[in-house]
Amino acid sequence: MQLPDISDTTAAKVVPLADGARKTRVLYAGDMEFAKAQFSSVAPQLQLIAAGALLGNDAPLPTGDMPDVAVIDCHAPGVDARAVVDAIRTKGLDVPIVLALDPNGGDHAATKVTAELRVDDYTVKLPGWLARLTSRLEFAIAHHRRRRNLEALQTSAERLRTVVESAPV
């Protein structure tokens, strides 16, 4: 059985970065050389940060340009998706996590692994997947922000309820 060429970018539409716009910082666990080569031509608006460099030691996270989102290529050699997810959470990175999954696993397997690891989203590495990745990342980032905002509102509402209930009438 012939596997699809996951680097196929023929259907890719490169969207140029607007003047003054900030690149989306992507913590990437996978084959960095392949990713840099492919992402630079298909998704120049993404800035890749090697996961191993940021997560691979016990040192505290550096301050400054933290990633906006994490992408884990689950089938890249040497990548243990569970270990990367655990490291992201242990380090306290509050970023959405997107898995890049093998197309031979099927939708059920993709949904199962996404639920097991409690990540935000996944994409299947079919031809042209890199061109679609940007929209998946934008969705994951927006969804993650909405969820954090909702949590903050719920916390505020609970504090207000406590104050109102404890106030003398």
Tab-separated table of C-alpha atoms in Angstrom, residues 27 49-67 84 86-95:
chain	number	residue	atom	x	y	z
A	27	LEU	CA	6.004	24.622	19.930
A	49	ILE	CA	10.127	26.411	18.410
A	50	ALA	CA	11.689	22.986	19.052
A	51	ALA	CA	9.820	21.237	21.865
A	52	GLY	CA	12.937	19.445	23.060
A	53	ALA	CA	14.802	22.713	23.562
A	54	LEU	CA	12.009	24.201	25.674
A	55	LEU	CA	10.742	21.117	27.500
A	56	GLY	CA	13.798	18.887	27.601
A	57	ASN	CA	15.314	19.989	30.909
A	58	ASP	CA	14.336	20.820	34.468
A	59	ALA	CA	15.131	24.504	34.092
A	60	PRO	CA	12.249	26.939	34.490
A	61	LEU	CA	10.645	28.248	31.343
A	62	PRO	CA	12.264	31.363	29.961
A	63	THR	CA	10.280	34.564	30.104
A	64	GLY	CA	9.393	36.356	26.928
A	65	ASP	CA	8.172	34.885	23.684
A	66	MET	CA	6.273	31.827	24.845
A	67	PRO	CA	4.519	29.594	22.315
A	84	VAL	CA	5.334	15.715	25.309
A	86	ASP	CA	2.912	15.637	30.138
A	87	ALA	CA	5.994	17.881	29.809
A	88	ILE	CA	3.879	20.774	28.515
A	89	ARG	CA	1.525	20.460	31.465
A	90	THR	CA	4.300	19.871	34.023
A	91	LYS	CA	6.096	23.018	32.864
A	92	GLY	CA	2.836	24.929	33.276
A	93	LEU	CA	2.491	25.994	29.647
A	94	ASP	CA	-1.081	27.110	29.133
A	95	VAL	CA	-1.279	26.522	25.382
